[in-house]
GROMACS .gro file of C-alpha atoms in nm:
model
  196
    1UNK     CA    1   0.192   2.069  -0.100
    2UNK     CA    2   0.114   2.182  -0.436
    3UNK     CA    3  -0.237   1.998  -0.594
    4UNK     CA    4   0.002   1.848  -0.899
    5UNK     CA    5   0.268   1.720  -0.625
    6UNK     CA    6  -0.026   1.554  -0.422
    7UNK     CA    7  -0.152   1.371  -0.701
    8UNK     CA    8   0.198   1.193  -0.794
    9UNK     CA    9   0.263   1.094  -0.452
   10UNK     CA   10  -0.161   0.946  -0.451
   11UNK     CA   11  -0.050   0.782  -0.793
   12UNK     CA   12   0.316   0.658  -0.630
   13UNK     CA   13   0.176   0.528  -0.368
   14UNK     CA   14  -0.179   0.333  -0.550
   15UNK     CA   15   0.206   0.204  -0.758
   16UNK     CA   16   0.337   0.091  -0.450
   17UNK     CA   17   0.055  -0.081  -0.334
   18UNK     CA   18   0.019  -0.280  -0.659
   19UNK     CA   19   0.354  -0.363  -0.629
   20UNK     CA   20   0.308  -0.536  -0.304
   21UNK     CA   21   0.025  -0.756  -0.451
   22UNK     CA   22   0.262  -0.852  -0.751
   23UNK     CA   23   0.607  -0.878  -0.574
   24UNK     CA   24   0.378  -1.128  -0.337
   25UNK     CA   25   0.223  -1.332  -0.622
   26UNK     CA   26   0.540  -1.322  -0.855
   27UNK     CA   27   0.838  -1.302  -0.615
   28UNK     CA   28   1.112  -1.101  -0.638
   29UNK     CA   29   1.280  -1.269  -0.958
   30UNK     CA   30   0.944  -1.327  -1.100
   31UNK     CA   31   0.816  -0.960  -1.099
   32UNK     CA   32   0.812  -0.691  -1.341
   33UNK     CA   33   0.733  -0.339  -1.368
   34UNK     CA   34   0.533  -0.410  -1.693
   35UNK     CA   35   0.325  -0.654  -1.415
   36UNK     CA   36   0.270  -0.304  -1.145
   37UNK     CA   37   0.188  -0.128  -1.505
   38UNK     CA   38  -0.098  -0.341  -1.585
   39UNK     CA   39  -0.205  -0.325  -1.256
   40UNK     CA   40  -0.251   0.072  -1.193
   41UNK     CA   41  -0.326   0.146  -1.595
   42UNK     CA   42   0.019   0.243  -1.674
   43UNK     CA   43   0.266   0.163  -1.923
   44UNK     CA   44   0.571   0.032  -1.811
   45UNK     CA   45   0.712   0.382  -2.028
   46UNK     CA   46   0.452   0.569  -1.796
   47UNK     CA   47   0.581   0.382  -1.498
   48UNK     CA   48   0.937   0.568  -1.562
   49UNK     CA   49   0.762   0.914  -1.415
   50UNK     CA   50   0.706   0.770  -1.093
   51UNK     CA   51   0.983   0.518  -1.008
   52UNK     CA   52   1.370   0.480  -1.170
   53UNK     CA   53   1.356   0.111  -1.157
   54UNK     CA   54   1.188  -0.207  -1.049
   55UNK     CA   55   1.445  -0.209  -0.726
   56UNK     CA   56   1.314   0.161  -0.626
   57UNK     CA   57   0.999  -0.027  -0.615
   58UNK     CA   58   1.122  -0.245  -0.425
   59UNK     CA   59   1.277   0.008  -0.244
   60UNK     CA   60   0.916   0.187  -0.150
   61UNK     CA   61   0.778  -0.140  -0.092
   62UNK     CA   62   1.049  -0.196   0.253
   63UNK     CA   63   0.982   0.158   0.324
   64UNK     CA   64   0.590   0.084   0.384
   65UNK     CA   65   0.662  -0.274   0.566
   66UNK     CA   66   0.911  -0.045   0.787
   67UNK     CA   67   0.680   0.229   0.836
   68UNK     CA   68   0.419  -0.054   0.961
   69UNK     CA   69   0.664  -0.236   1.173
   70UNK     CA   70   0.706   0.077   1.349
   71UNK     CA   71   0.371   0.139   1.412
   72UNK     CA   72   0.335  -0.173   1.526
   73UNK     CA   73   0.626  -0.149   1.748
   74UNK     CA   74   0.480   0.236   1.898
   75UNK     CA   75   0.129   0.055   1.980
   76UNK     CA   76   0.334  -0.180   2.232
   77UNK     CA   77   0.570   0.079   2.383
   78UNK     CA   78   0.525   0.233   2.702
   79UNK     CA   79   0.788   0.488   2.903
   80UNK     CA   80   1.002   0.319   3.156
   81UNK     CA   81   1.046   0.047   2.967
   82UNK     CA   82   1.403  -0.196   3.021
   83UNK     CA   83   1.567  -0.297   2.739
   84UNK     CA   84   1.445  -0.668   2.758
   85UNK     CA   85   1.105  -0.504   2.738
   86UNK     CA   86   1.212  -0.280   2.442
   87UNK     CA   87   1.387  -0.622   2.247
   88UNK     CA   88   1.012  -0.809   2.281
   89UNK     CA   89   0.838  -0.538   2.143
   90UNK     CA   90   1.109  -0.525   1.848
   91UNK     CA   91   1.043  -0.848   1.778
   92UNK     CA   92   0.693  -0.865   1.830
   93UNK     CA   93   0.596  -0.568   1.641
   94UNK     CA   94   0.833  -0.698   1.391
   95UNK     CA   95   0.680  -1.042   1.305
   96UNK     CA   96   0.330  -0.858   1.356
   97UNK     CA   97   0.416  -0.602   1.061
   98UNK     CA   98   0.522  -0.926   0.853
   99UNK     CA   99   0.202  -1.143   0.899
  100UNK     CA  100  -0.030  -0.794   0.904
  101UNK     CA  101   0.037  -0.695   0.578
  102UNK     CA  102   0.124  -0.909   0.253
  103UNK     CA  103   0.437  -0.671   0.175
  104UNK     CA  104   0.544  -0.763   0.541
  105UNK     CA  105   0.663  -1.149   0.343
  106UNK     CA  106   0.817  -0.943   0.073
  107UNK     CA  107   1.045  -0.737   0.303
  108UNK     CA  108   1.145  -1.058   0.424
  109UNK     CA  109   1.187  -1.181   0.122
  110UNK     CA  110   1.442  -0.882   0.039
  111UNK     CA  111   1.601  -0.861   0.353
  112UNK     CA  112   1.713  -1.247   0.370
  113UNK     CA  113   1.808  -1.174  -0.005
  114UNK     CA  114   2.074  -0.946   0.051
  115UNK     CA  115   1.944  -0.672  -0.178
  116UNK     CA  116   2.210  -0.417  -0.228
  117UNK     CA  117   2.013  -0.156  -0.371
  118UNK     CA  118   2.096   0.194  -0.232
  119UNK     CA  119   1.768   0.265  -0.139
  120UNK     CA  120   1.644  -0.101  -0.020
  121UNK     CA  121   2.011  -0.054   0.238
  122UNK     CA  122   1.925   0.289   0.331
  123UNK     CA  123   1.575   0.197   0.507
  124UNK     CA  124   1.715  -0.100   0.621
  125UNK     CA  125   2.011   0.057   0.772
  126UNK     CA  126   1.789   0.325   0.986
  127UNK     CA  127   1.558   0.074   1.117
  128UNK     CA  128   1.864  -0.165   1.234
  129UNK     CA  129   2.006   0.127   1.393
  130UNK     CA  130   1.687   0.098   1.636
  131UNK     CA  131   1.757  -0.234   1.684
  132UNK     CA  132   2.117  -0.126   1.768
  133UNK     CA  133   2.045   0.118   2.036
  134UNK     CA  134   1.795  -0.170   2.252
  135UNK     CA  135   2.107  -0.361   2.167
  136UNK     CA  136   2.338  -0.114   2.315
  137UNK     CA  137   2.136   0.029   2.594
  138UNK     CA  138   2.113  -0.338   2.726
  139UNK     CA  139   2.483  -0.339   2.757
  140UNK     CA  140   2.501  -0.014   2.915
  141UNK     CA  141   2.234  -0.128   3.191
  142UNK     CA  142   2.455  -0.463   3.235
  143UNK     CA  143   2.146  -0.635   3.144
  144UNK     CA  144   2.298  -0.774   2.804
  145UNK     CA  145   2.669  -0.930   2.792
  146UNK     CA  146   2.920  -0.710   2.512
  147UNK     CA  147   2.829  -0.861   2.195
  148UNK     CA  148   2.933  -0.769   1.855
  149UNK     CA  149   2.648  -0.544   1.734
  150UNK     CA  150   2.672  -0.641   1.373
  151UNK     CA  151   2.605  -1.019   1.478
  152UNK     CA  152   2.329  -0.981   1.736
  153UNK     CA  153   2.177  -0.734   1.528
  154UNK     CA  154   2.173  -0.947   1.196
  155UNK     CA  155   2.123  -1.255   1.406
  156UNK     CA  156   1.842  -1.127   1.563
  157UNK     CA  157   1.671  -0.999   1.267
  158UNK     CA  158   1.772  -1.293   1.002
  159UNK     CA  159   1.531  -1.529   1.316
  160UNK     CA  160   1.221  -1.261   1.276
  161UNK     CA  161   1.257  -1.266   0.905
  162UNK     CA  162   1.304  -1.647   0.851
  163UNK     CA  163   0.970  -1.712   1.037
  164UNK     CA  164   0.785  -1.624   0.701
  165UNK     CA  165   0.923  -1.924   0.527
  166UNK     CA  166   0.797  -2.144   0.803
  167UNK     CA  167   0.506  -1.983   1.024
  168UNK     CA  168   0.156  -2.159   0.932
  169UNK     CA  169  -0.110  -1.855   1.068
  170UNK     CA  170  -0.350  -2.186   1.067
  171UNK     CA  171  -0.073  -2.327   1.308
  172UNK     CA  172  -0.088  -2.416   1.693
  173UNK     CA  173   0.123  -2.116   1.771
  174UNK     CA  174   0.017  -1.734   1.724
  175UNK     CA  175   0.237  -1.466   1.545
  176UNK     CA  176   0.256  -1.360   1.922
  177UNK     CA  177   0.375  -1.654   2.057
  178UNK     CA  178   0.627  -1.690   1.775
  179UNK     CA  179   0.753  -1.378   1.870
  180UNK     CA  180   0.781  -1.451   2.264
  181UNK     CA  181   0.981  -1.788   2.170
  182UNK     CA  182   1.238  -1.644   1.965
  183UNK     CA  183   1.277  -1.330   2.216
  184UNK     CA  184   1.293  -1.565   2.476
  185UNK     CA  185   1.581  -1.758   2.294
  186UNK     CA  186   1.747  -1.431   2.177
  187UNK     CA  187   1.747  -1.285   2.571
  188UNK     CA  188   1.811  -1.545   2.704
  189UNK     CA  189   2.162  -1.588   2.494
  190UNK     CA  190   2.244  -1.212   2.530
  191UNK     CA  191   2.182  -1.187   2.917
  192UNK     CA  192   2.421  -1.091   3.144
  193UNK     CA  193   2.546  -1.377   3.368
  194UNK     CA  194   2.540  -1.152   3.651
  195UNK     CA  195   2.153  -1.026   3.565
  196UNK     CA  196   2.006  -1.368   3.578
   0.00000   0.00000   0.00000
């Protein structure tokens, strides 16, 4: 990678990170690129070279609580694993990305939204489709009862996500347990009858 090229993706992503901070103090409707601007040293003019629009930012904001969520999700996988098994750490690495990061409320934010943006749908659409395949596989293995995919999927994800307008960190319960509760509730519903 060229020297030039390296230093627009530094500057992108020191824009990106700024953005978190002001999506996450300003909300969605509330921020503006002239906000990130002032943030990073940039004119909202200057801002132009590095993203098309405030819903690209938005758009590179998902992609970094995504990236993290899969992280997340890697640190608690393990071969052999059954699908139940796979569908906790989903979930768990899920809500863990969320509380772990301040852009994890702002993905949640978009994603219970609805944001159509192209870009926003097009991260959101490859990490659903590993939500899919635990989804699937479970069916295969007769461990999960034939659902529709496009309801368990949203179903399951529209529970994670909600938990940031609710969760209190200061709370009895730990991001953790959340996580067990609701993947508890969610297995329970998509077991087989004949696998329990």
């Amino acid at each position: 990678m060229a020297r030039q090229e390296r230093r627009w993706e530094s500057r992108r992503d020191l824009i990106v990170r700024a953005a978190v901070d002001v999506f996450a103090e300003m909300g969605l409707e509330g921020a503006t690129l002239d906000a990130v601007g002032e943030r990073v040293g940039l004119t909202k003019a200057s801002l132009y070279y590095y993203v098309k629009s405030k819903e690209e930012l938005l758009g590179h904001v998902v992609g970094h609580v995504v990236r993290a969520q899969e992280q997340a999700m890697a640190e608690l996988t393990h071969d052999g694993m059954t699908p139940e098994e796979r569908l906790r750490v989903f979930c768990l690495g899920h809500l863990r990305s969320l509380f772990g990061d301040p852009a994890g409320r702002v993905a949640a934010e978009v994603a219970l939204s609805g944001n159509k943006d192209e870009l926003v749908r097009s991260v959101f659409h490859d990490y659903m489709g590993r939500l899919d395949a635990i989804l699937a596989d479970g069916v295969a293995a007769g461990v999960f009862r034939p659902v529709d995919p496009a309801v368990a999927r949203n179903s399951v994800l529209s529970a994670l996500n909600a938990v940031t307008l609710w969760y209190l960190p200061d709370g009895p319960l730990s991001v953790d347990d959340v996580g067990n509760e609701i993947c508890d509730l969610v297995i329970g519903g998509l077991r087989a009858p004949e696998a329990v």
